[in-house]
Tab-separated table of C-alpha atoms in Angstrom:
chain	number	residue	atom	x	y	z
A	12	UNK	CA	-27.512	-41.468	24.121
A	13	UNK	CA	-24.680	-39.223	22.938
A	14	UNK	CA	-25.109	-35.765	21.441
A	15	UNK	CA	-24.342	-35.695	17.688
A	16	UNK	CA	-22.312	-32.435	17.991
A	17	UNK	CA	-19.910	-34.215	20.391
A	18	UNK	CA	-19.400	-37.031	17.888
A	19	UNK	CA	-18.647	-34.591	15.069
A	20	UNK	CA	-16.091	-32.531	17.033
A	21	UNK	CA	-12.555	-33.756	17.637
A	22	UNK	CA	-11.717	-33.768	21.384
A	23	UNK	CA	-8.951	-31.426	22.552
A	24	UNK	CA	-5.505	-32.973	22.729
A	25	UNK	CA	-6.453	-36.003	20.601
A	26	UNK	CA	-3.662	-37.301	18.361
A	27	UNK	CA	-3.736	-40.060	15.787
A	28	UNK	CA	-1.524	-43.035	16.764
A	29	UNK	CA	1.729	-43.365	14.805
A	30	UNK	CA	2.095	-45.925	12.003
A	31	UNK	CA	4.520	-48.680	13.159
A	32	UNK	CA	6.088	-51.826	11.647
A	33	UNK	CA	3.445	-53.940	13.419
A	34	UNK	CA	0.756	-52.335	11.194
A	35	UNK	CA	2.614	-53.502	8.023
A	36	UNK	CA	5.117	-56.265	8.957
A	37	UNK	CA	5.626	-57.599	5.371
A	38	UNK	CA	6.588	-54.193	3.880
A	39	UNK	CA	5.879	-52.972	0.344
A	40	UNK	CA	5.597	-55.094	-2.803
A	41	UNK	CA	6.912	-52.574	-5.358
A	42	UNK	CA	9.650	-49.947	-5.304
A	43	UNK	CA	8.488	-46.398	-6.037
A	44	UNK	CA	10.486	-43.213	-6.581
A	45	UNK	CA	10.042	-39.482	-7.119
A	46	UNK	CA	12.433	-36.929	-8.594
A	47	UNK	CA	12.412	-33.143	-8.782
A	48	UNK	CA	14.665	-30.521	-10.355
A	49	UNK	CA	16.172	-27.641	-8.389
A	50	UNK	CA	17.514	-24.226	-9.549
A	51	UNK	CA	21.233	-23.545	-9.840
A	52	UNK	CA	21.345	-21.089	-6.923
A	53	UNK	CA	20.189	-23.856	-4.512
A	54	UNK	CA	23.076	-26.167	-5.375
A	55	UNK	CA	25.516	-24.864	-2.716
A	56	UNK	CA	22.931	-25.060	0.094
A	57	UNK	CA	21.732	-28.567	-0.882
A	58	UNK	CA	25.332	-29.780	-1.034
A	59	UNK	CA	25.844	-28.685	2.597
A	60	UNK	CA	22.603	-30.037	4.086
A	61	UNK	CA	22.319	-33.263	2.026
A	62	UNK	CA	23.902	-35.511	4.740
A	63	UNK	CA	21.189	-34.290	7.151
A	64	UNK	CA	18.485	-35.022	4.558
A	65	UNK	CA	19.782	-38.593	4.068
A	66	UNK	CA	19.957	-39.125	7.845
A	67	UNK	CA	16.329	-37.972	8.308
A	68	UNK	CA	15.060	-40.173	5.445
A	69	UNK	CA	17.060	-43.224	6.575
A	70	UNK	CA	14.877	-43.332	9.693
A	71	UNK	CA	11.931	-43.998	7.342
A	72	UNK	CA	14.060	-46.431	5.243
A	73	UNK	CA	13.949	-44.164	2.180
A	74	UNK	CA	17.027	-43.576	0.001
A	75	UNK	CA	17.847	-40.080	-1.290
A	76	UNK	CA	20.278	-39.182	-4.087
A	77	UNK	CA	21.504	-35.767	-5.256
A	78	UNK	CA	22.551	-35.411	-8.891
A	79	UNK	CA	24.487	-32.137	-9.323
A	80	UNK	CA	25.186	-32.715	-13.035
A	81	UNK	CA	21.503	-33.099	-13.954
A	82	UNK	CA	20.354	-30.768	-11.144
A	83	UNK	CA	17.824	-33.145	-9.597
A	84	UNK	CA	16.936	-34.861	-6.302
A	85	UNK	CA	15.520	-38.403	-6.197
A	86	UNK	CA	13.902	-40.392	-3.359
A	87	UNK	CA	13.188	-44.140	-3.581
A	88	UNK	CA	11.722	-46.767	-1.253
A	89	UNK	CA	13.648	-49.848	-0.080
A	90	UNK	CA	12.764	-53.387	1.017
A	91	UNK	CA	12.754	-52.248	4.644
A	92	UNK	CA	10.203	-49.419	4.051
A	93	UNK	CA	7.016	-50.311	5.937
A	94	UNK	CA	5.113	-46.976	5.845
A	95	UNK	CA	3.463	-46.546	2.403
A	96	UNK	CA	3.025	-42.792	2.965
A	97	UNK	CA	6.738	-42.260	3.727
A	98	UNK	CA	7.618	-41.845	0.038
A	99	UNK	CA	4.969	-39.088	-0.313
A	100	UNK	CA	6.495	-37.222	2.637
A	101	UNK	CA	9.975	-37.665	1.154
A	102	UNK	CA	8.689	-36.265	-2.170
A	103	UNK	CA	7.263	-33.204	-0.382
A	104	UNK	CA	10.566	-32.756	1.463
A	105	UNK	CA	12.637	-32.491	-1.731
A	106	UNK	CA	9.985	-30.222	-3.305
A	107	UNK	CA	10.225	-27.815	-0.359
A	108	UNK	CA	14.023	-27.864	-0.451
A	109	UNK	CA	13.903	-26.992	-4.162
A	110	UNK	CA	11.595	-24.025	-3.403
A	111	UNK	CA	14.143	-22.372	-1.019
A	112	UNK	CA	12.571	-23.634	2.240
A	113	UNK	CA	15.366	-24.160	4.819
A	114	UNK	CA	16.064	-27.743	5.935
A	115	UNK	CA	15.123	-27.000	9.582
A	116	UNK	CA	11.559	-26.190	8.457
A	117	UNK	CA	11.267	-28.663	5.568
A	118	UNK	CA	12.155	-31.687	7.750
A	119	UNK	CA	8.954	-31.078	9.757
A	120	UNK	CA	6.992	-32.569	6.824
A	121	UNK	CA	8.074	-36.034	8.038
A	122	UNK	CA	5.795	-35.603	11.091
A	123	UNK	CA	2.264	-37.033	11.006
A	124	UNK	CA	0.337	-33.842	11.830
A	125	UNK	CA	2.235	-31.596	9.354
A	126	UNK	CA	1.438	-31.145	5.661
A	127	UNK	CA	2.612	-28.808	2.915
A	128	UNK	CA	1.091	-26.863	0.045
A	129	UNK	CA	2.973	-25.253	-2.852
A	130	UNK	CA	0.761	-22.580	-4.420
A	131	UNK	CA	1.621	-21.466	-7.969
A	132	UNK	CA	0.930	-17.726	-8.337
A	133	UNK	CA	2.931	-16.915	-11.485
A	134	UNK	CA	0.082	-17.489	-13.957
A	135	UNK	CA	-2.676	-15.757	-11.921
A	136	UNK	CA	-1.751	-12.220	-13.049
A	137	UNK	CA	-0.973	-11.172	-16.634
A	138	UNK	CA	1.224	-8.129	-16.156
A	139	UNK	CA	4.614	-8.627	-14.502
A	140	UNK	CA	4.497	-5.251	-12.707
A	141	UNK	CA	1.083	-6.018	-11.197
A	142	UNK	CA	2.289	-9.471	-10.118
A	143	UNK	CA	5.323	-8.020	-8.287
A	144	UNK	CA	3.132	-5.393	-6.600
A	145	UNK	CA	0.594	-7.957	-5.313
A	146	UNK	CA	3.322	-10.373	-4.227
A	147	UNK	CA	4.899	-7.524	-2.233
A	148	UNK	CA	1.479	-6.805	-0.700
A	149	UNK	CA	1.407	-10.404	0.559
A	150	UNK	CA	4.763	-9.884	2.279
A	151	UNK	CA	3.851	-6.494	3.746
A	152	UNK	CA	6.237	-3.812	5.054
A	153	UNK	CA	9.336	-5.609	6.412
A	154	UNK	CA	7.421	-8.927	6.208
A	155	UNK	CA	4.833	-7.891	8.847
A	156	UNK	CA	1.774	-9.154	6.910
A	157	UNK	CA	3.399	-12.556	6.296
A	158	UNK	CA	4.389	-12.808	9.978
A	159	UNK	CA	0.803	-12.062	11.093
A	160	UNK	CA	-0.496	-14.732	8.713
A	161	UNK	CA	2.000	-17.264	10.092
A	162	UNK	CA	0.909	-16.568	13.680
A	163	UNK	CA	-2.814	-16.890	12.863
A	164	UNK	CA	-2.532	-20.080	10.784
A	165	UNK	CA	0.363	-21.771	12.678
A	166	UNK	CA	2.071	-22.344	9.328
A	167	UNK	CA	5.506	-21.538	7.953
A	168	UNK	CA	5.130	-19.545	4.707
A	169	UNK	CA	7.887	-18.950	2.147
A	170	UNK	CA	7.323	-16.640	-0.820
A	171	UNK	CA	9.881	-17.387	-3.536
A	172	UNK	CA	9.652	-16.493	-7.208
A	173	UNK	CA	6.394	-17.687	-8.767
A	174	UNK	CA	5.358	-19.953	-5.855
A	175	UNK	CA	4.293	-19.719	-2.207
A	176	UNK	CA	5.324	-22.689	-0.041
A	177	UNK	CA	3.313	-23.306	3.146
A	178	UNK	CA	4.063	-25.870	5.852
A	179	UNK	CA	1.788	-26.635	8.814
A	180	UNK	CA	-1.514	-28.217	9.884
A	181	UNK	CA	-4.257	-28.918	7.313
A	182	UNK	CA	-6.657	-26.276	8.689
A	183	UNK	CA	-3.963	-23.594	8.485
A	184	UNK	CA	-2.956	-24.557	4.931
A	185	UNK	CA	-6.547	-24.114	3.772
A	186	UNK	CA	-6.611	-20.542	5.125
A	187	UNK	CA	-3.173	-19.733	3.666
A	188	UNK	CA	-4.262	-20.846	0.175
A	189	UNK	CA	-7.412	-18.708	0.389
A	190	UNK	CA	-5.470	-15.595	1.494
A	191	UNK	CA	-2.797	-16.035	-1.212
A	192	UNK	CA	-5.324	-16.519	-4.033
A	193	UNK	CA	-7.423	-13.562	-2.824
A	194	UNK	CA	-4.325	-11.347	-2.734
A	195	UNK	CA	-3.554	-12.245	-6.333
A	196	UNK	CA	-7.193	-11.340	-7.195
A	197	UNK	CA	-6.553	-7.816	-5.804
A	198	UNK	CA	-8.191	-8.385	-2.385
A	199	UNK	CA	-5.931	-6.979	0.333
A	200	UNK	CA	-4.730	-9.628	2.852
A	201	UNK	CA	-5.646	-7.378	5.814
A	202	UNK	CA	-9.346	-8.241	5.306
A	203	UNK	CA	-8.669	-11.977	5.586
A	204	UNK	CA	-6.337	-11.410	8.567
A	205	UNK	CA	-9.106	-9.542	10.424
A	206	UNK	CA	-11.517	-12.426	9.764
A	207	UNK	CA	-8.948	-14.969	11.001
A	208	UNK	CA	-8.411	-12.989	14.213
A	209	UNK	CA	-12.162	-12.984	14.936
A	210	UNK	CA	-12.405	-16.735	14.195
A	211	UNK	CA	-9.518	-17.414	16.551
A	212	UNK	CA	-11.304	-15.632	19.415
A	213	UNK	CA	-14.625	-17.345	18.642
A	214	UNK	CA	-13.043	-20.816	18.647
A	215	UNK	CA	-12.045	-20.344	22.293
A	216	UNK	CA	-15.716	-20.257	23.345
A	217	UNK	CA	-17.079	-23.861	23.591
A	218	UNK	CA	-20.719	-22.687	23.277
A	219	UNK	CA	-20.141	-21.139	19.831
A	220	UNK	CA	-18.512	-24.227	18.265
A	221	UNK	CA	-21.798	-25.662	16.983
A	222	UNK	CA	-23.235	-22.250	15.942
A	223	UNK	CA	-22.862	-20.212	12.768
A	224	UNK	CA	-20.269	-17.423	12.957
A	225	UNK	CA	-21.574	-15.309	10.083
A	226	UNK	CA	-23.111	-12.699	12.383
A	227	UNK	CA	-19.718	-12.073	14.022
A	228	UNK	CA	-17.591	-11.959	10.881
A	229	UNK	CA	-17.127	-8.559	9.174
A	230	UNK	CA	-18.620	-7.957	5.743
A	231	UNK	CA	-16.350	-5.817	3.605
A	232	UNK	CA	-18.033	-3.944	0.785
A	233	UNK	CA	-16.127	-3.231	-2.393
A	234	UNK	CA	-15.660	0.486	-2.900
A	235	UNK	CA	-16.927	1.829	-6.208
A	236	UNK	CA	-14.330	3.837	-8.066
A	237	UNK	CA	-15.097	7.416	-9.018
A	238	UNK	CA	-16.778	7.960	-12.346
A	239	UNK	CA	-14.433	8.603	-15.218
A	240	UNK	CA	-13.967	12.267	-15.958
A	241	UNK	CA	-15.677	13.406	-19.094
A	242	UNK	CA	-13.342	14.701	-21.827
A	243	UNK	CA	-13.322	18.408	-22.619
A	244	UNK	CA	-13.739	17.816	-26.337
A	245	UNK	CA	-16.618	15.524	-27.171
A	246	UNK	CA	-16.803	14.013	-30.618
A	247	UNK	CA	-20.492	14.195	-31.434
A	248	UNK	CA	-21.627	11.997	-34.264
A	249	UNK	CA	-23.515	13.780	-37.011
A	250	UNK	CA	-26.829	12.495	-38.188
A	251	UNK	CA	-26.605	10.049	-41.053
A	252	UNK	CA	-27.642	11.429	-44.427
A	253	UNK	CA	-27.694	9.416	-47.680
A	254	UNK	CA	-26.466	12.475	-49.659
A	255	UNK	CA	-22.744	13.169	-49.919
A	256	UNK	CA	-21.284	16.415	-48.470
A	257	UNK	CA	-21.147	19.459	-50.816
A	258	UNK	CA	-17.997	19.698	-52.916
A	259	UNK	CA	-15.566	22.387	-51.624
A	260	UNK	CA	-15.043	25.441	-53.800
A	261	UNK	CA	-11.889	25.544	-55.889
A	262	UNK	CA	-9.571	28.560	-56.123
A	263	UNK	CA	-11.049	29.482	-59.503
A	264	UNK	CA	-14.579	29.476	-58.084
A	265	UNK	CA	-13.492	31.762	-55.243
A	266	UNK	CA	-11.838	34.177	-57.682
A	267	UNK	CA	-14.973	34.176	-59.864
A	268	UNK	CA	-17.147	34.933	-56.850
A	269	UNK	CA	-14.940	37.844	-55.703
A	270	UNK	CA	-14.321	39.163	-59.248
A	271	UNK	CA	-10.526	38.735	-59.135
A	272	UNK	CA	-10.650	36.296	-62.021
A	273	UNK	CA	-11.419	39.085	-64.504
A	274	UNK	CA	-8.643	41.411	-63.275
A	275	UNK	CA	-5.394	41.848	-65.156
A	276	UNK	CA	-2.044	40.716	-63.750
A	277	UNK	CA	-0.971	44.323	-62.933
A	278	UNK	CA	-4.197	44.910	-61.016
A	279	UNK	CA	-3.777	41.610	-59.097
A	280	UNK	CA	-0.210	42.521	-58.091
A	281	UNK	CA	-1.298	45.998	-57.015
A	282	UNK	CA	-4.065	44.533	-54.871
A	283	UNK	CA	-1.606	42.093	-53.226
A	284	UNK	CA	0.837	44.930	-52.470
A	285	UNK	CA	-1.962	47.010	-50.933
A	286	UNK	CA	-2.909	44.109	-48.666
A	287	UNK	CA	0.731	43.635	-47.617
A	288	UNK	CA	1.131	47.369	-46.852
A	289	UNK	CA	-2.101	47.360	-44.798
A	290	UNK	CA	-0.772	44.446	-42.699
A	291	UNK	CA	2.567	46.228	-42.243
A	292	UNK	CA	0.822	49.428	-41.131
A	293	UNK	CA	-1.195	47.487	-38.527
A	294	UNK	CA	1.966	45.832	-37.214
A	295	UNK	CA	3.797	49.186	-36.929
A	296	UNK	CA	0.834	50.718	-35.127
A	297	UNK	CA	0.735	47.899	-32.539
A	298	UNK	CA	4.513	48.121	-32.014
A	299	UNK	CA	4.297	51.889	-31.461
A	300	UNK	CA	1.503	51.463	-28.892
A	301	UNK	CA	3.624	48.973	-26.924
A	302	UNK	CA	6.570	51.398	-26.945
A	303	UNK	CA	4.397	54.302	-25.755
A	304	UNK	CA	3.200	52.271	-22.741
A	305	UNK	CA	6.584	52.894	-21.032
A	306	UNK	CA	6.018	56.699	-21.157
A	307	UNK	CA	2.526	56.655	-19.584
A	308	UNK	CA	2.892	57.793	-15.922
A	309	UNK	CA	1.378	55.576	-13.239
A	310	UNK	CA	-1.647	56.737	-11.273
A	311	UNK	CA	-0.677	58.470	-8.030
A	312	UNK	CA	-2.322	57.509	-4.773
A	313	UNK	CA	-4.504	60.188	-3.152
A	314	UNK	CA	-2.933	62.044	-0.186
A	315	UNK	CA	-4.455	60.983	3.112
A	316	UNK	CA	-4.983	63.904	5.534
A	317	UNK	CA	-3.731	63.259	9.080
A	318	UNK	CA	-6.324	63.689	11.758
A	319	UNK	CA	-5.574	66.123	14.555
A	320	UNK	CA	-5.212	64.697	18.016
A	321	UNK	CA	-8.509	64.937	19.851
A	322	UNK	CA	-8.457	67.295	22.864
A	323	UNK	CA	-11.703	66.023	24.285
A	324	UNK	CA	-10.085	64.205	27.199
A	325	UNK	CA	-9.690	66.614	30.139
A	326	UNK	CA	-6.538	66.344	32.281
A	327	UNK	CA	-7.045	66.367	36.066
A	328	UNK	CA	-4.389	68.931	37.097
A	329	UNK	CA	-5.123	68.757	40.863
A	330	UNK	CA	-4.540	64.988	41.006
A	331	UNK	CA	-1.167	65.431	39.274
A	332	UNK	CA	-0.131	68.143	41.790
A	333	UNK	CA	-0.919	65.857	44.738
A	334	UNK	CA	1.210	63.046	43.216
A	335	UNK	CA	4.150	65.462	42.788
A	336	UNK	CA	3.907	66.681	46.441
A	337	UNK	CA	3.865	63.094	47.756
A	338	UNK	CA	6.867	62.239	45.625
A	339	UNK	CA	8.877	65.229	47.010
A	340	UNK	CA	8.227	64.200	50.624
A	341	UNK	CA	9.627	60.710	49.996
A	342	UNK	CA	13.395	60.447	49.747
A	343	UNK	CA	14.931	57.747	47.650
A	344	UNK	CA	15.950	54.769	49.857
A	345	UNK	CA	14.554	56.456	53.075
A	346	UNK	CA	12.200	54.722	55.520
A	347	UNK	CA	8.618	56.078	55.737
A	348	UNK	CA	7.798	58.525	58.629
A	349	UNK	CA	5.308	56.160	60.323
A	350	UNK	CA	7.887	53.396	60.596
A	351	UNK	CA	10.422	55.852	62.169
A	352	UNK	CA	7.879	56.889	64.860
A	353	UNK	CA	7.153	53.247	65.752
A	354	UNK	CA	10.873	52.497	66.133
A	355	UNK	CA	11.371	55.573	68.424
A	356	UNK	CA	8.505	54.452	70.679
A	357	UNK	CA	9.934	50.913	70.944
A	358	UNK	CA	13.387	52.291	71.935
A	359	UNK	CA	11.889	54.469	74.738
A	360	UNK	CA	10.039	51.487	76.252
A	361	UNK	CA	13.283	49.513	76.428
A	362	UNK	CA	15.099	52.355	78.245
A	363	UNK	CA	12.310	52.611	80.873
A	364	UNK	CA	12.491	48.883	81.625
A	365	UNK	CA	16.228	49.109	82.263
């Protein structure tokens, strides 16, 4: 009896045996081919590395042609081709070369345990500015985010134009696609990178392989944006009434109400002149007040009376006299009297001994 979990898990270090001519000795029945276009700026690089591409594909018995006039690359099988999947790998190789992946990395697609994934990100975001911002977020400062993603997934990632080309194992490609699509949906790649780091540590423990990892993985909550500020001026809708609004008064109605309509032209002119003179008088009065402001003296600060020095503290005259007497006894640079007496006594003892 064998445990089912052991049957489901792939043993460490296991590798699928390579496909040889013995597996398909008669070769392929039909000839198949794939072609892809490449941009103009890749022409110089492809021209240089094309002999290396042909050499790598000749080992799989696949022909490769470069058409610089049309701007395309074509791969076709031959009678000697025995591996049916070789043409698919050759197709992926020319696709990667067209998407600015260097030949040193793209040639790895010919290995059995390496696959590629070209993710189209150009149509995921509407605005061009937003697209450039999120694509830059995927790269990170000085490409640090992309480098971290490459280390965690064991994949080579190339961000070019409207596509992201990834090259590596199948498990890593799955994670790369998820991170790229989430980034384009405005989910920062750092959240997925943290999850990948935790998964990497958990995979090292053999006991946790058959268990669920949900309790270990972080759960990131989406932050709610602050409520929109209310406008200062609110347009309040008036209650609906079936009656139309009252008709505004005309100039004639206003004159009738005030009584001006019945005045003569001389009286109307006189009234207008009086109003003009009243306005002029108000303006002159305001101007005069502003001029008079310069002649108003400022308010003086009140004089602060100085407090007399307090004579409460009593001076100890006797202590000062004692200090003066002691100072007079001492000469500047002279040795104290006690030290002189000790030296005299020491000299007398020496003379007696002699």
